[in-house]
Coordinates of C-alpha atoms in Angstrom, one line a residue:
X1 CA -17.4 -66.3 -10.9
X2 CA -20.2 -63.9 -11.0
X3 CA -18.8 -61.5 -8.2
X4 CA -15.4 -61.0 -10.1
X5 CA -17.0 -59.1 -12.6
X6 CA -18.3 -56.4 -9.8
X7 CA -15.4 -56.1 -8.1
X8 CA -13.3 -55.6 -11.4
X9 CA -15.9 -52.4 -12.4
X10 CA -15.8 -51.5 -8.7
X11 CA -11.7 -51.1 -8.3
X12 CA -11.1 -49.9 -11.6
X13 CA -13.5 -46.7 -11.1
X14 CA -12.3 -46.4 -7.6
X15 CA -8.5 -46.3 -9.1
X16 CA -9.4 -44.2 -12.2
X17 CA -10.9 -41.7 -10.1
X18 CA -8.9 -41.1 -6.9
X19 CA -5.5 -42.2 -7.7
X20 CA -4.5 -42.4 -11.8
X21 CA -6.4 -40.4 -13.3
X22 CA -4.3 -37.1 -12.8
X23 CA -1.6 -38.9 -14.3
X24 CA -3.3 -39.8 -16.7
X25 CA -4.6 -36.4 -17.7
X26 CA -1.4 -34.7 -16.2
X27 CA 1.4 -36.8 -18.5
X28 CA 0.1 -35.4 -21.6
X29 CA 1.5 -31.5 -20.6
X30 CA 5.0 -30.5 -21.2
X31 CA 7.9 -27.9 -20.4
X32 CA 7.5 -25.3 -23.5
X33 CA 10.7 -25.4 -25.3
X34 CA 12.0 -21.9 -26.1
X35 CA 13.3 -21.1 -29.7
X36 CA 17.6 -21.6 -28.9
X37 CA 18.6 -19.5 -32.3
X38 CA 16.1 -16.5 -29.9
X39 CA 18.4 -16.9 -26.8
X40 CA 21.0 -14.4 -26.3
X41 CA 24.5 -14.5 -24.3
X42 CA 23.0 -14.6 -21.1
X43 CA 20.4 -17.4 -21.5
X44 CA 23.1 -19.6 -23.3
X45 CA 24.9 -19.4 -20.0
X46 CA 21.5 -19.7 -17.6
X47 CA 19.7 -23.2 -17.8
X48 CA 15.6 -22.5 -18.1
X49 CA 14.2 -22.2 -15.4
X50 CA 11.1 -24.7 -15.2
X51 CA 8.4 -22.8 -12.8
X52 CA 4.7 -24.1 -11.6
X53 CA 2.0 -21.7 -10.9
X54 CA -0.7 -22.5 -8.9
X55 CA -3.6 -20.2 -7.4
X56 CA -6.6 -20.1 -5.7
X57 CA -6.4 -23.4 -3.7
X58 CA -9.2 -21.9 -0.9
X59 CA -8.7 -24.3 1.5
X60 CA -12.0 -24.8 3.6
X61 CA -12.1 -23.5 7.1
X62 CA -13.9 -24.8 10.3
X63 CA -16.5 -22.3 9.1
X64 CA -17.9 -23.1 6.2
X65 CA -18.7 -25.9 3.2
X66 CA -19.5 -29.4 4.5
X67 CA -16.2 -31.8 5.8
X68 CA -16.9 -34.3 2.8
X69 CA -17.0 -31.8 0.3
X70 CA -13.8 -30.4 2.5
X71 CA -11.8 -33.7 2.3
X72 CA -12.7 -34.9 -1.3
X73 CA -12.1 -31.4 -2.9
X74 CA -8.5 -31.2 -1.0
X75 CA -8.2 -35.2 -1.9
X76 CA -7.8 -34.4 -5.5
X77 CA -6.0 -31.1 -5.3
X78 CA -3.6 -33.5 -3.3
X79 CA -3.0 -36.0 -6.0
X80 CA -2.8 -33.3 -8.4
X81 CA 0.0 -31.7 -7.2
X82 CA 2.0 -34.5 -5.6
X83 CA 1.2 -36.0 -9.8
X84 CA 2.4 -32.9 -11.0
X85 CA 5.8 -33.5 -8.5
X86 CA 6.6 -36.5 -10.1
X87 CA 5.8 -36.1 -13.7
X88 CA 7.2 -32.6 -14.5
X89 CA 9.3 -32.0 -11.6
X90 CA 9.2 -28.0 -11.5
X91 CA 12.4 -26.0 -10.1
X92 CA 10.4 -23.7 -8.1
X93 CA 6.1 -23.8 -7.4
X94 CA 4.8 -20.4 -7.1
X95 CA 1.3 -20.0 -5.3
X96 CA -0.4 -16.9 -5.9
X97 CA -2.4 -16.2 -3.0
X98 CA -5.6 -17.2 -1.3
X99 CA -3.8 -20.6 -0.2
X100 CA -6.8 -20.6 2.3
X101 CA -10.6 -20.1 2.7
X102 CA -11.2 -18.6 5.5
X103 CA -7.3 -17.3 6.9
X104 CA -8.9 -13.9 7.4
X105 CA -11.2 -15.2 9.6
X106 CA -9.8 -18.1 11.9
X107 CA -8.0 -17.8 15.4
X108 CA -4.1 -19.5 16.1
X109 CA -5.5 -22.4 16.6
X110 CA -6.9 -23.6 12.9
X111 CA -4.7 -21.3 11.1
X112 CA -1.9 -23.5 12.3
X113 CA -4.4 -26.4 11.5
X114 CA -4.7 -24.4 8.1
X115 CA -0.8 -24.3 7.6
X116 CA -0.7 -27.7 8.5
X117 CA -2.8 -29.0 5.9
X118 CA -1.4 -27.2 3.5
X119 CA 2.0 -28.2 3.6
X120 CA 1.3 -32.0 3.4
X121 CA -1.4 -31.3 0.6
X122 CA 1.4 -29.2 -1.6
X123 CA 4.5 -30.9 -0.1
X124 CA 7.6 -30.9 -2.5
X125 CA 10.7 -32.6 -2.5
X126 CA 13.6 -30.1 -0.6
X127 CA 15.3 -28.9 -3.5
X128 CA 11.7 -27.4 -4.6
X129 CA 11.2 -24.4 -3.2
X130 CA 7.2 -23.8 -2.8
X131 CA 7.0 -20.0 -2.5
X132 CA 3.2 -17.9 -1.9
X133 CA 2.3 -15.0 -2.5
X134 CA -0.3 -13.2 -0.2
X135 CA -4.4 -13.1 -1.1
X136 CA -7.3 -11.8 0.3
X137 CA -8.9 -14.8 1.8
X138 CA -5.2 -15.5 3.5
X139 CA -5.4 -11.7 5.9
X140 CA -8.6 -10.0 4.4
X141 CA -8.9 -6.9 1.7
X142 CA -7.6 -3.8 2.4
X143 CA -10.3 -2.8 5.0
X144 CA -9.7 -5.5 6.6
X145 CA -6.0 -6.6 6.7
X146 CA -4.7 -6.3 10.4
X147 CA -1.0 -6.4 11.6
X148 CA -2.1 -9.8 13.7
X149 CA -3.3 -11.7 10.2
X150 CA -0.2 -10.4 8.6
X151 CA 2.3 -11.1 11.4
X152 CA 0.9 -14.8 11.6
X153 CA 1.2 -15.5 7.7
X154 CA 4.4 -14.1 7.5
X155 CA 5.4 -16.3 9.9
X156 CA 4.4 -19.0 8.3
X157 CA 5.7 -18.3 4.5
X158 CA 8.0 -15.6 5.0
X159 CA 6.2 -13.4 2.5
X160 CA 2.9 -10.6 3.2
X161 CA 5.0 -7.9 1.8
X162 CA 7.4 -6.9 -1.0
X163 CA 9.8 -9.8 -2.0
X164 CA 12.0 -10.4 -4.9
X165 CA 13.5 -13.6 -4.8
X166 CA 16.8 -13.6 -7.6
X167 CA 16.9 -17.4 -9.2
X168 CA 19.1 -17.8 -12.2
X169 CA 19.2 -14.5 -12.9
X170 CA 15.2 -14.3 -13.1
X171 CA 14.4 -11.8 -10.8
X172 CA 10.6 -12.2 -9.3
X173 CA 8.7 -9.6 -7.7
X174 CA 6.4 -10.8 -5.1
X175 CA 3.7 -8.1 -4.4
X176 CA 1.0 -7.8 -1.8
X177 CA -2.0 -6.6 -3.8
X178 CA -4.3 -5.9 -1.0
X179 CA -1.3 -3.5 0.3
X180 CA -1.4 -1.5 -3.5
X181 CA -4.1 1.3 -1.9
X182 CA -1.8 4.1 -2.1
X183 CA -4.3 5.6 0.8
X184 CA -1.1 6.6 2.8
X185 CA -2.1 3.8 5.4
X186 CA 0.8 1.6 7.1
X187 CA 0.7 -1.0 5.0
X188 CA 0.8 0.8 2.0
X189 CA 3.6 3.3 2.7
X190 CA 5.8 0.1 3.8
X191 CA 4.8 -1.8 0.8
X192 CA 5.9 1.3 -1.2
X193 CA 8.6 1.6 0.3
X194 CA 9.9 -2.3 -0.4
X195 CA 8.9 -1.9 -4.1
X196 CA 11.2 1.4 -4.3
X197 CA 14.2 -0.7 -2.5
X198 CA 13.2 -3.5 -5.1
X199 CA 13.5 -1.0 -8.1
X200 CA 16.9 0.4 -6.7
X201 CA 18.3 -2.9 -6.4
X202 CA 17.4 -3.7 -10.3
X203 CA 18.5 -0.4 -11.4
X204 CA 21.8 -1.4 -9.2
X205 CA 22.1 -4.7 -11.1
X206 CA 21.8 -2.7 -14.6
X207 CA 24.3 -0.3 -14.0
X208 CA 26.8 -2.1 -11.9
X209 CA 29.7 1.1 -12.3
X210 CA 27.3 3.0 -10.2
X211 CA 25.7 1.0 -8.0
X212 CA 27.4 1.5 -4.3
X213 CA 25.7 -1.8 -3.0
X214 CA 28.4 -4.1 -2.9
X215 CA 25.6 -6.7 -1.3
X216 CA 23.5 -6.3 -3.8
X217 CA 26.3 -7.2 -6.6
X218 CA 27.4 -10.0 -4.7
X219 CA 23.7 -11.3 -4.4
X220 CA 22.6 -11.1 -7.8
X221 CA 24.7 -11.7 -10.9
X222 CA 23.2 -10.2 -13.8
X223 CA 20.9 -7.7 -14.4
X224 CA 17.4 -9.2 -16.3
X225 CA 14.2 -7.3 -15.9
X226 CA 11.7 -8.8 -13.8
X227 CA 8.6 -10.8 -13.2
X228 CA 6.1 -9.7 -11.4
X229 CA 3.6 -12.1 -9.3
X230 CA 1.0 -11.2 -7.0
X231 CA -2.8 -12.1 -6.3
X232 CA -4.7 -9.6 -7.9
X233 CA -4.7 -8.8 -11.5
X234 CA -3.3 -5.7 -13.0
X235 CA -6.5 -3.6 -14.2
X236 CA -8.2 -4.6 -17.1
X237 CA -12.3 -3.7 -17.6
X238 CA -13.4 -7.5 -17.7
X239 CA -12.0 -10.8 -19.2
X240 CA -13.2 -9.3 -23.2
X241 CA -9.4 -7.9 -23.0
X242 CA -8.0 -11.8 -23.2
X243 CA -6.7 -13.3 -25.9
X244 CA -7.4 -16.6 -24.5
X245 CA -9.7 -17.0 -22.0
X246 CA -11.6 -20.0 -20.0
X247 CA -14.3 -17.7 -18.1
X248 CA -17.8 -18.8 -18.1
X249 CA -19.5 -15.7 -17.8
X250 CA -17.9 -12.1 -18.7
X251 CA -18.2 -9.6 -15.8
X252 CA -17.2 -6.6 -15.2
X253 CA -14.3 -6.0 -12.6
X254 CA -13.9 -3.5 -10.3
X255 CA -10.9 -1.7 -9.1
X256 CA -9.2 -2.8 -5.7
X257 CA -11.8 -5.4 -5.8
X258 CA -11.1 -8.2 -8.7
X259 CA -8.1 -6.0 -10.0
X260 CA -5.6 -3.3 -9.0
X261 CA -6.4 0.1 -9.6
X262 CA -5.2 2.4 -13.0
X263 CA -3.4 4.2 -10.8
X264 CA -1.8 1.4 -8.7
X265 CA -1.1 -0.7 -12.1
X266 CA 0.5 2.3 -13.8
X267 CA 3.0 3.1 -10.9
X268 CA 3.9 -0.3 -10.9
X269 CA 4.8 -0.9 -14.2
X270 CA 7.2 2.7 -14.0
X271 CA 8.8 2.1 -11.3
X272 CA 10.0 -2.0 -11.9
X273 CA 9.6 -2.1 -16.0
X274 CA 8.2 -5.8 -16.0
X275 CA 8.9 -8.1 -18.4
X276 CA 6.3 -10.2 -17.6
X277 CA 3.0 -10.8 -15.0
X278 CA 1.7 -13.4 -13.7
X279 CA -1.7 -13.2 -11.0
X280 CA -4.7 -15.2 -10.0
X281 CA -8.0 -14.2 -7.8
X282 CA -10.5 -14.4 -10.8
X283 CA -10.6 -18.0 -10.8
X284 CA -10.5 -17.9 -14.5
X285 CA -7.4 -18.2 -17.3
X286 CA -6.2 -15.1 -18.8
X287 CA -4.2 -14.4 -21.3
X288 CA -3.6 -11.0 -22.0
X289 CA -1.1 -7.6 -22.6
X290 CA -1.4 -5.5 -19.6
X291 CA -1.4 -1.6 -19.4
X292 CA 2.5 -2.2 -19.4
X293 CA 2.7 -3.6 -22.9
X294 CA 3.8 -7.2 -21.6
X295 CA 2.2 -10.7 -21.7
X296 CA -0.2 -11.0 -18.4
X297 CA -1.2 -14.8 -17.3
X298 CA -4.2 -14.4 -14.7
X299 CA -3.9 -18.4 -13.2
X300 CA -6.9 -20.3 -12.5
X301 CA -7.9 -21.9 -9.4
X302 CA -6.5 -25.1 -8.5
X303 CA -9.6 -25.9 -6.8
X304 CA -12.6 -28.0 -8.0
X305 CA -14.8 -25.6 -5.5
X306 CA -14.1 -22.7 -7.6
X307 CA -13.8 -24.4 -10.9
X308 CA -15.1 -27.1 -12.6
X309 CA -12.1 -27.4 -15.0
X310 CA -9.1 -26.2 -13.0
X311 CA -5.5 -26.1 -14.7
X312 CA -2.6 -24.4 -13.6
X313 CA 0.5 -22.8 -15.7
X314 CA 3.9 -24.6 -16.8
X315 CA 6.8 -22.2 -17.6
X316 CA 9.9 -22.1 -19.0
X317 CA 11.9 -19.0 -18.2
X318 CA 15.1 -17.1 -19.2
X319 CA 16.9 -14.1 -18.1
X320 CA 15.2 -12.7 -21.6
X321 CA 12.9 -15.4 -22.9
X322 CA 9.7 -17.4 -21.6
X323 CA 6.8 -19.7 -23.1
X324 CA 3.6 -20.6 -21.1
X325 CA 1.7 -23.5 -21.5
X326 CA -1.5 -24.0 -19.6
X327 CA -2.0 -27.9 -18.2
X328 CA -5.5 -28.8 -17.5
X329 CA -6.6 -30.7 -14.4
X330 CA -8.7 -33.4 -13.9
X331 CA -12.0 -32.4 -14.7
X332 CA -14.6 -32.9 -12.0
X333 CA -17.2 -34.0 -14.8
X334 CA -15.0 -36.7 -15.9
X335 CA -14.7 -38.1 -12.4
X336 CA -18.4 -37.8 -11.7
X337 CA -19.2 -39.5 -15.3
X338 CA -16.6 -42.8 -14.7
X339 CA -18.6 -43.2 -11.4
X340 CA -21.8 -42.8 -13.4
X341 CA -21.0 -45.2 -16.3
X342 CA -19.4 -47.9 -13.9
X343 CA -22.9 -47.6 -11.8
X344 CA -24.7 -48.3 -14.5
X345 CA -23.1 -51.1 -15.8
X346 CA -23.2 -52.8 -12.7
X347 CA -26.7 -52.5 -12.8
X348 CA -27.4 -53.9 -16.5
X349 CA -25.2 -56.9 -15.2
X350 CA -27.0 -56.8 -11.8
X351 CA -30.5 -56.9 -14.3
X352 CA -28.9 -59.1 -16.7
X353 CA -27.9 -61.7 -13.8
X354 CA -31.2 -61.4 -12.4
X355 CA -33.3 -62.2 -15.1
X356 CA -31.0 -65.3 -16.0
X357 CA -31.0 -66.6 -12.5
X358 CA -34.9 -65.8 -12.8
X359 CA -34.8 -67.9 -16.4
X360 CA -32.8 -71.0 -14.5
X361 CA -35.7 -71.1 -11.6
X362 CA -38.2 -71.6 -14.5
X363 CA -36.8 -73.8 -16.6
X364 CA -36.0 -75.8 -13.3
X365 CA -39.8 -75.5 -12.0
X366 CA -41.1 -76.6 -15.4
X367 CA -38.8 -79.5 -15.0
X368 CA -39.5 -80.6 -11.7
X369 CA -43.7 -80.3 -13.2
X370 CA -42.9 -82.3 -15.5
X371 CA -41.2 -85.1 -13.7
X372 CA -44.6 -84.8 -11.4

């Protein structure tokens, strides 16, 4: 039958589209295997840590962008993620920042909508732990950040400050970069403060003979230097500095804008001695070495709003080693060009039935003029 056909073209775009097609673009990424004859003592003992790195997701507010543009974007952010769950199965997600649109801007009432929304978009199985750094949409820039928009995302994911979560014997440094000012103001001086603590604690673990925290010890294992993840950048001029790069256009970046200042980036790297730096808030893929000398991996956003060809970072992690790989998304032109295609060949058959249903009315007229 005629209508099957229609259907068939119908259902399979509908399915491509919405529901297999981030597998299908998903299954082809993989864990980066790290050289074994390069691991030393303490990675033999450690399994690799597998880790997901997301950014950018800007999820839209009551304010702004239209609600069909709202729930089809966070659609296929959804499937993404929840394909990404069951394919690759991470040990830890990390978000780095500016999980939401407009959280500098909302009242109790739709951030809690907000965290809502996120959760069940980017919900992972319990023994995942989905951990998020702070951005500047989530409590505003510098000028704006306010003890109530910090209180209330704290709250929420236990993390607006300083953090350094110990797993494996990776240690990772969460930083708030809107809080990397070094004006003297409150938030500032207390984020300061947390990195110094941070920095004793590694120095602690690296010379365990005279460290006095027995805590600390107890806590953390080994000694490995650490990772450091926030929202902003560390400074580089523009995106020319990549080694690998997916940005449109080049522009220029400012300090304590798109990136942390020289002087913020430099204290940094002193006082922890990274080993490795992972950001988003450019929207863009970077690959890089930093001011510190180290690999720098600047995420790109999750989102189709921001991006046309999203992807997000897969990486395997020692106490001394690490590879990166960088798994592309769904593209948004792919999805828009199945629909296309699948339109257009329901019209040709729409044409092509048409004009033969046309053909069978003259052939039947000329008959019936005949038999008259």
């Amino acid at each position: 039958m005629q209508w099957r056909r229609y259907v068939f073209i119908i259902t399979f775009a509908v399915v491509f589209c919405e529901f297999l097609g981030d597998f299908n673009t998903l299954w082809t990424c993989q864990w980066p295997k790290i050289n074994p004859e390069s691991l030393k003592e303490n990675d033999i003992n450690s399994n690799t840590l597998h880790v997901m790195l997301i950014a950018d997701t800007h999820l839209l507010g009551p304010m702004k962008g239209h609600w069909l543009d709202k729930l089809y974007r966070e659609w296929h952010m959804r499937r993404a993620f929840q394909a990404a769950m069951l394919l690759h199965k991470p040990d830890v997600v990390f978000v780095l920042g500016d999980l939401f649109d407009e959280g500098d801007m909302v009242d109790h009432e739709d951030f809690e909508e907000y965290v809502r929304r996120f959760r069940s978009h980017f919900h992972a199985p319990p023994s995942i732990p989905v951990i998020s750094a702070v951005g500047n949409h989530d409590v505003g820039f510098h000028y704006k950040m306010h003890p109530y928009f910090i209180d209330r995302f704290e709250r929420n994911f236990n993390n607006t400050g300083v953090q350094m979560y110990s797993i494996r014997d990776n240690h990772f440094v969460f930083i708030n970069s809107m809080a990397m000012e070094n004006d003297g103001c409150e938030f500032c001086e207390n984020a300061k403060k947390e990195l110094i603590n941070v920095a004793d604690k590694l120095n602690c673990l690296k010379n365990p003979k005279k460290c006095t925290k027995a805590q600390t010890l107890k806590d953390n294992q080994h000694y490995s230097r650490p990772i450091v993840l926030q929202h902003f950048p560390t400074y580089r001029v523009s995106d020319r500095v990549c080694r690998q790069h997916d940005a449109p256009n080049i522009e220029e970046y400012r300090e304590k804008w798109e990136v942390l200042s020289k002087n913020s980036t430099d204290w940094l790297g002193k006082l922890l001695h990274p080993r490795l730096s992972f950001a988003g808030h450019t929207h863009n893929y970077c690959y890089s070495i930093n001011r510190w000398g180290i690999e720098e991996y600047t995420v790109a956003s999750f989102s189709w709003r921001n991006k046309v060809n999203p992807s997000f970072l897969m990486a395997s992690i020692t106490p001394t080693k690490h590879e990166v790989f960088k798994c592309n998304m769904l593209e948004q032109q792919l999805v828009y060009s199945t629909y296309i295609i699948s339109l257009a060949v329901l019209a040709l058959l729409l044409i092509w039935d048409c004009i033969k249903i046309l053909q069978n009315l003259c052939v039947k007229t000329k008959d019936k003029n005949k038999i008259n």
